[in-house]
Amino acid sequence: MVVAGVDPPHGATVREQMASLARDDRLRRFLLREPRGSVATHANLIVPATRDDCDAGFIIMEPTEYPLMSGSNTMCVATVLLERGLVQMSEPETTLRLEAPAGVVEVCARCRDGRVESVELTNVPSHAELLDAALDVDGLGVVTIDVAFGGMWYAIADAAALGFAIEPTEARALCEVGERIRVAAKEQLDERVSIVEIAEPWRGVGTVTRNAVVIAPGRLDRSATGTGLSARMATLHARGLMRVGDSMTHASPIGSTFDGRIVAEAEHGIVPAIRGSAWITGISELFVDDDDPFPEGYLLSDTWPGGDTQ
């Protein structure tokens, strides 16, 4: 979370500011590349909201893109804003509105003794685009895929059909398969797909289902992934398996969980709400020496797949 030292980028809205930041891209490279970052790191630039009805804005930076929305990043932003006193905390609950590039996100944080215990966000409307689409994947043959939007565009594959139990020991194999699916889905189904969810068969309303989200350039999300849970609920709603008021829980490969529920129906899908928790793990200052030969950091393919091209 970048809370100071960087001026807001140019733009009349947070989405325009995101586009401005992407055109320059030095800040993302500085934060996420070695030696300051890693392929498993995300970053958020907290900026003043451009709307009078919002408490703050934020721009999400991931290893290869600037997502319009992210559930886990929203939880982290809300936790930092409240625990660091950038937005006033009220106990037992604080409600706030955040301006993400995708639009306004409503947040309700459960707070006690100056700490944020959990954050529930009302996500942007989510919908299924394709159900049970056939996808020819290199080395795998024909795979059945759903394509859905949950704040990011997902290709969702069945873990059991691919032989996965969604365990930490499968992380490398999950990433390799996920990247193959992502590339194929962008080429054959929808060019907007930028992320892959490999999910257990659904276990029913109110239950826990494991899932693995693979993010380009081929690494596993450590969180249960709010946009992924939103996209999954959108596909289940489209199939008639979930209705307004129904809930489910997603578990990541490391066992972390997010709770999701369908708040309302939208014009083409659902309005999902996602609850999870975030913790501040450190406070640091980052800087560049004038003599540093790598002011934007560097990538090597031993830790960053495709490190010579990102």
Short mmCIF file of C-alpha atoms in Angstrom, two decimals:
data_model
loop_
_atom_site.label_atom_id
_atom_site.label_comp_id
_atom_site.label_asym_id
_atom_site.label_seq_id
_atom_site.Cartn_x
_atom_site.Cartn_y
_atom_site.Cartn_z
CA MET A 1 0.00 0.00 0.00
CA VAL A 2 1.56 3.25 -1.12
CA VAL A 3 0.18 5.86 1.29
CA ALA A 4 2.65 8.74 0.79
CA GLY A 5 5.44 9.97 -1.44
CA VAL A 6 3.66 9.60 -4.80
CA ASP A 7 1.47 12.32 -6.25
CA PRO A 8 -1.87 11.26 -7.77
CA PRO A 9 -1.47 10.64 -11.51
CA HIS A 10 -3.15 12.92 -13.99
CA GLY A 11 -6.84 12.23 -14.61
CA ALA A 12 -10.31 13.46 -13.75
CA THR A 13 -11.32 10.03 -12.38
CA VAL A 14 -9.47 7.18 -10.71
CA ARG A 15 -9.92 5.17 -13.90
CA GLU A 16 -8.26 7.93 -15.92
CA GLN A 17 -5.50 8.10 -13.30
CA MET A 18 -4.98 4.35 -13.69
CA ALA A 19 -4.61 4.80 -17.45
CA SER A 20 -2.10 7.59 -16.89
CA LEU A 21 -0.09 5.44 -14.50
CA ALA A 22 -0.14 2.54 -16.96
CA ARG A 23 1.20 4.70 -19.79
CA ASP A 24 4.22 5.61 -17.68
CA ASP A 25 4.47 2.28 -15.75
CA ARG A 26 7.62 3.20 -13.83
CA LEU A 27 5.92 3.03 -10.43
CA ARG A 28 4.53 -0.48 -11.00
CA ARG A 29 7.91 -1.74 -12.16
CA PHE A 30 9.65 -0.06 -9.22
CA LEU A 31 7.28 -1.66 -6.68
CA LEU A 32 6.82 -5.14 -8.10
CA ARG A 33 10.14 -6.06 -9.69
CA GLU A 34 13.17 -7.28 -7.75
CA PRO A 35 14.84 -6.19 -5.53
CA ARG A 36 11.84 -4.47 -3.88
CA GLY A 37 9.06 -6.78 -5.06
CA SER A 38 8.35 -10.21 -6.49
CA VAL A 39 6.00 -11.96 -8.89
CA ALA A 40 3.72 -12.78 -5.93
CA THR A 41 3.36 -9.13 -4.90
CA HIS A 42 0.57 -6.70 -5.70
CA ALA A 43 0.63 -2.98 -4.97
CA ASN A 44 -2.00 -0.31 -4.48
CA LEU A 45 -1.57 3.44 -4.82
CA ILE A 46 -4.01 5.19 -2.48
CA VAL A 47 -5.17 8.49 -3.96
CA PRO A 48 -7.74 11.13 -3.02
CA ALA A 49 -11.16 10.26 -4.40
CA THR A 50 -12.25 12.30 -7.41
CA ARG A 51 -15.89 11.94 -6.31
CA ASP A 52 -17.46 13.83 -3.41
CA ASP A 53 -19.34 10.70 -2.28
CA CYS A 54 -16.18 8.60 -1.76
CA ASP A 55 -13.69 8.50 1.11
CA ALA A 56 -10.60 7.56 -0.95
CA GLY A 57 -9.51 6.09 -4.25
CA PHE A 58 -7.03 3.36 -5.11
CA ILE A 59 -5.21 2.05 -8.19
CA ILE A 60 -4.31 -1.65 -8.31
CA MET A 61 -1.01 -2.81 -9.78
CA GLU A 62 -0.37 -6.50 -10.48
CA PRO A 63 2.61 -8.28 -12.08
CA THR A 64 1.50 -7.75 -15.69
CA GLU A 65 -1.58 -5.49 -15.60
CA TYR A 66 -3.70 -2.85 -13.90
CA PRO A 67 -6.98 -4.57 -12.93
CA LEU A 68 -10.16 -2.52 -12.73
CA MET A 69 -11.13 -4.23 -9.49
CA SER A 70 -9.80 -6.69 -6.89
CA GLY A 71 -11.54 -7.98 -3.79
CA SER A 72 -8.43 -8.81 -1.79
CA ASN A 73 -6.79 -5.50 -2.67
CA THR A 74 -9.95 -3.63 -1.64
CA MET A 75 -9.86 -5.38 1.75
CA CYS A 76 -6.21 -4.41 2.17
CA VAL A 77 -6.88 -0.79 1.22
CA ALA A 78 -9.80 -0.48 3.63
CA THR A 79 -7.76 -2.02 6.46
CA VAL A 80 -4.85 0.36 5.93
CA LEU A 81 -7.09 3.42 5.63
CA LEU A 82 -8.84 2.65 8.91
CA GLU A 83 -6.01 1.25 11.03
CA ARG A 84 -3.58 3.99 9.98
CA GLY A 85 -6.14 6.72 10.67
CA LEU A 86 -6.43 7.93 7.09
CA VAL A 87 -10.20 7.47 7.36
CA GLN A 88 -11.92 7.74 10.74
CA MET A 89 -12.82 4.38 12.29
CA SER A 90 -16.13 3.79 14.08
CA GLU A 91 -16.78 0.72 16.20
CA PRO A 92 -18.29 -1.85 15.91
CA GLU A 93 -18.69 -1.07 12.17
CA THR A 94 -17.33 1.50 9.76
CA THR A 95 -18.90 2.05 6.38
CA LEU A 96 -16.97 3.75 3.62
CA ARG A 97 -17.05 4.19 -0.12
CA LEU A 98 -13.94 3.64 -2.20
CA GLU A 99 -13.36 4.74 -5.78
CA ALA A 100 -11.77 1.90 -7.73
CA PRO A 101 -11.01 2.10 -11.46
CA ALA A 102 -14.11 -0.09 -11.99
CA GLY A 103 -16.33 2.32 -10.06
CA VAL A 104 -17.59 2.92 -6.54
CA VAL A 105 -17.19 0.07 -4.05
CA GLU A 106 -19.26 0.01 -0.86
CA VAL A 107 -17.33 -1.32 2.15
CA CYS A 108 -18.45 -2.32 5.64
CA ALA A 109 -15.64 -3.07 8.10
CA ARG A 110 -16.12 -4.81 11.44
CA CYS A 111 -13.86 -3.02 13.90
CA ARG A 112 -12.83 -3.60 17.51
CA ASP A 113 -10.17 -2.04 19.74
CA GLY A 114 -8.78 0.02 16.87
CA ARG A 115 -8.37 -2.99 14.59
CA VAL A 116 -10.23 -4.10 11.48
CA GLU A 117 -11.45 -7.66 12.05
CA SER A 118 -13.04 -8.18 8.64
CA VAL A 119 -14.14 -6.26 5.56
CA GLU A 120 -17.20 -6.88 3.41
CA LEU A 121 -17.30 -5.19 0.03
CA THR A 122 -20.20 -4.94 -2.38
CA ASN A 123 -18.52 -5.71 -5.68
CA VAL A 124 -19.31 -4.37 -9.12
CA PRO A 125 -22.06 -6.26 -11.01
CA SER A 126 -20.79 -9.64 -12.18
CA HIS A 127 -22.05 -11.91 -14.93
CA ALA A 128 -21.42 -15.11 -16.86
CA GLU A 129 -20.41 -14.56 -20.47
CA LEU A 130 -19.98 -18.17 -21.64
CA LEU A 131 -20.96 -21.46 -20.03
CA ASP A 132 -19.50 -24.87 -20.92
CA ALA A 133 -17.43 -23.55 -23.80
CA ALA A 134 -15.05 -25.98 -25.52
CA LEU A 135 -11.44 -24.83 -25.47
CA ASP A 136 -8.52 -26.53 -27.23
CA VAL A 137 -5.57 -26.20 -24.85
CA ASP A 138 -2.00 -27.04 -25.78
CA GLY A 139 -0.99 -30.30 -24.13
CA LEU A 140 -4.40 -30.83 -22.53
CA GLY A 141 -6.75 -31.32 -25.46
CA VAL A 142 -10.32 -30.00 -25.30
CA VAL A 143 -11.23 -28.49 -21.92
CA THR A 144 -14.66 -27.19 -20.86
CA ILE A 145 -14.50 -23.58 -19.71
CA ASP A 146 -16.81 -20.89 -18.31
CA VAL A 147 -15.98 -17.24 -19.02
CA ALA A 148 -17.25 -14.74 -16.47
CA PHE A 149 -16.67 -11.18 -15.23
CA GLY A 150 -16.29 -10.56 -11.50
CA GLY A 151 -14.34 -7.31 -11.68
CA MET A 152 -11.77 -9.09 -13.86
CA TRP A 153 -12.39 -11.45 -16.79
CA TYR A 154 -11.99 -15.09 -15.81
CA ALA A 155 -11.71 -18.40 -17.59
CA ILE A 156 -13.02 -20.94 -15.05
CA ALA A 157 -12.01 -24.60 -15.37
CA ASP A 158 -13.00 -27.71 -13.41
CA ALA A 159 -10.21 -28.84 -11.10
CA ALA A 160 -11.41 -32.45 -10.90
CA ALA A 161 -11.51 -32.78 -14.69
CA LEU A 162 -7.91 -31.56 -14.79
CA GLY A 163 -6.81 -33.92 -12.00
CA PHE A 164 -6.22 -31.32 -9.29
CA ALA A 165 -7.18 -31.46 -5.60
CA ILE A 166 -6.14 -27.78 -5.05
CA GLU A 167 -3.29 -28.44 -2.63
CA PRO A 168 -0.17 -26.30 -1.97
CA THR A 169 2.04 -29.02 -3.44
CA GLU A 170 0.27 -28.57 -6.80
CA ALA A 171 1.13 -24.86 -7.07
CA ARG A 172 3.66 -25.15 -9.92
CA ALA A 173 1.51 -27.54 -11.94
CA LEU A 174 -1.59 -25.38 -11.39
CA CYS A 175 0.30 -22.36 -12.72
CA GLU A 176 1.55 -24.19 -15.80
CA VAL A 177 -1.92 -25.47 -16.68
CA GLY A 178 -3.57 -22.14 -15.82
CA GLU A 179 -1.26 -20.20 -18.12
CA ARG A 180 -2.00 -22.58 -20.99
CA ILE A 181 -5.72 -22.11 -20.43
CA ARG A 182 -5.36 -18.32 -20.24
CA VAL A 183 -3.47 -18.08 -23.52
CA ALA A 184 -5.94 -20.38 -25.28
CA ALA A 185 -9.00 -18.61 -23.85
CA LYS A 186 -7.74 -15.20 -24.98
CA GLU A 187 -7.16 -16.52 -28.49
CA GLN A 188 -10.23 -18.73 -28.92
CA LEU A 189 -13.00 -17.43 -26.65
CA ASP A 190 -12.62 -13.86 -25.38
CA GLU A 191 -9.61 -11.57 -25.67
CA ARG A 192 -10.58 -9.89 -22.38
CA VAL A 193 -9.69 -12.98 -20.33
CA SER A 194 -6.65 -12.16 -18.20
CA ILE A 195 -6.91 -14.58 -15.29
CA VAL A 196 -7.79 -18.26 -14.75
CA GLU A 197 -9.69 -19.95 -11.94
CA ILE A 198 -9.29 -23.70 -11.46
CA ALA A 199 -12.14 -24.63 -9.14
CA GLU A 200 -13.38 -27.68 -7.32
CA PRO A 201 -16.83 -28.93 -8.31
CA TRP A 202 -19.32 -26.78 -6.40
CA ARG A 203 -20.34 -28.27 -3.05
CA GLY A 204 -23.60 -26.36 -2.55
CA VAL A 205 -25.02 -23.25 -0.88
CA GLY A 206 -23.35 -22.38 2.41
CA THR A 207 -20.42 -24.73 1.92
CA VAL A 208 -16.67 -24.30 1.31
CA THR A 209 -15.28 -24.93 -2.18
CA ARG A 210 -11.55 -24.83 -2.92
CA ASN A 211 -10.21 -22.87 -5.86
CA ALA A 212 -6.90 -21.79 -7.34
CA VAL A 213 -6.50 -18.55 -9.26
CA VAL A 214 -3.57 -18.31 -11.65
CA ILE A 215 -2.35 -14.80 -12.46
CA ALA A 216 -0.09 -13.95 -15.40
CA PRO A 217 2.79 -14.53 -15.94
CA GLY A 218 2.11 -17.83 -14.17
CA ARG A 219 1.85 -17.63 -10.41
CA LEU A 220 -0.75 -18.65 -7.85
CA ASP A 221 -2.90 -16.17 -5.95
CA ARG A 222 -2.41 -16.64 -2.23
CA SER A 223 -5.85 -15.27 -1.39
CA ALA A 224 -9.25 -16.80 -2.02
CA THR A 225 -9.76 -14.03 -4.60
CA GLY A 226 -12.82 -11.78 -4.36
CA THR A 227 -13.27 -11.19 -8.07
CA GLY A 228 -12.88 -14.93 -8.67
CA LEU A 229 -15.56 -15.72 -6.09
CA SER A 230 -17.81 -13.10 -7.71
CA ALA A 231 -17.29 -14.63 -11.15
CA ARG A 232 -17.94 -18.13 -9.78
CA MET A 233 -21.20 -17.07 -8.12
CA ALA A 234 -22.25 -15.40 -11.38
CA THR A 235 -21.86 -18.69 -13.26
CA LEU A 236 -23.73 -20.61 -10.54
CA HIS A 237 -26.53 -18.05 -10.65
CA ALA A 238 -26.68 -18.32 -14.44
CA ARG A 239 -27.13 -22.08 -14.04
CA GLY A 240 -29.90 -21.62 -11.47
CA LEU A 241 -27.82 -23.09 -8.64
CA MET A 242 -27.58 -19.89 -6.54
CA ARG A 243 -30.21 -17.24 -5.89
CA VAL A 244 -30.35 -13.84 -4.18
CA GLY A 245 -29.51 -14.34 -0.51
CA ASP A 246 -27.51 -17.53 -1.07
CA SER A 247 -23.91 -17.71 0.14
CA MET A 248 -20.79 -19.80 -0.35
CA THR A 249 -17.16 -19.77 0.75
CA HIS A 250 -14.05 -20.01 -1.41
CA ALA A 251 -10.84 -21.45 0.03
CA SER A 252 -7.44 -20.83 -1.56
CA PRO A 253 -4.72 -23.49 -1.91
CA ILE A 254 -3.19 -22.30 1.40
CA GLY A 255 -6.57 -22.49 3.17
CA SER A 256 -7.42 -18.79 3.42
CA THR A 257 -11.12 -18.12 2.84
CA PHE A 258 -13.51 -15.47 1.55
CA ASP A 259 -17.26 -15.58 2.15
CA GLY A 260 -19.50 -14.56 -0.75
CA ARG A 261 -23.21 -13.92 -1.05
CA ILE A 262 -25.53 -12.70 -3.78
CA VAL A 263 -27.00 -9.36 -2.72
CA ALA A 264 -29.23 -8.71 -5.72
CA GLU A 265 -29.76 -9.48 -9.35
CA ALA A 266 -28.26 -7.08 -11.89
CA GLU A 267 -29.35 -6.40 -15.46
CA HIS A 268 -27.14 -9.17 -16.84
CA GLY A 269 -26.07 -11.03 -13.70
CA ILE A 270 -25.65 -10.44 -9.98
CA VAL A 271 -24.43 -7.98 -7.38
CA PRO A 272 -22.04 -9.97 -5.13
CA ALA A 273 -20.73 -9.16 -1.65
CA ILE A 274 -17.43 -10.60 -0.45
CA ARG A 275 -16.09 -10.74 3.12
CA GLY A 276 -12.53 -11.43 4.20
CA SER A 277 -9.72 -10.11 6.38
CA ALA A 278 -6.37 -8.38 5.89
CA TRP A 279 -3.46 -7.68 8.21
CA ILE A 280 -0.76 -5.01 8.13
CA THR A 281 2.55 -6.88 8.20
CA GLY A 282 5.03 -4.04 8.03
CA ILE A 283 5.75 -0.38 7.32
CA SER A 284 8.69 0.55 5.11
CA GLU A 285 10.21 3.26 2.93
CA LEU A 286 11.32 2.56 -0.63
CA PHE A 287 13.70 4.75 -2.59
CA VAL A 288 16.15 4.77 -5.49
CA ASP A 289 19.74 5.92 -5.30
CA ASP A 290 20.79 8.24 -8.11
CA ASP A 291 23.58 5.80 -8.98
CA ASP A 292 21.36 2.70 -9.03
CA PRO A 293 21.86 1.02 -12.44
CA PHE A 294 18.41 -0.62 -12.11
CA PRO A 295 16.06 2.18 -10.98
CA GLU A 296 12.99 0.23 -12.10
CA GLY A 297 14.28 -3.11 -10.82
CA TYR A 298 14.87 -6.24 -12.87
CA LEU A 299 13.32 -9.60 -13.74
CA LEU A 300 14.89 -13.04 -14.05
CA SER A 301 13.06 -16.09 -15.36
CA ASP A 302 14.16 -18.31 -12.44
CA THR A 303 11.58 -16.53 -10.27
CA TRP A 304 9.47 -14.62 -12.81
CA PRO A 305 8.16 -16.69 -15.75
CA GLY A 306 8.97 -14.89 -19.00
CA GLY A 307 11.15 -12.53 -17.04
CA ASP A 308 12.96 -11.24 -20.10
CA THR A 309 9.76 -9.88 -21.68
CA GLN A 310 7.68 -8.42 -18.84
#
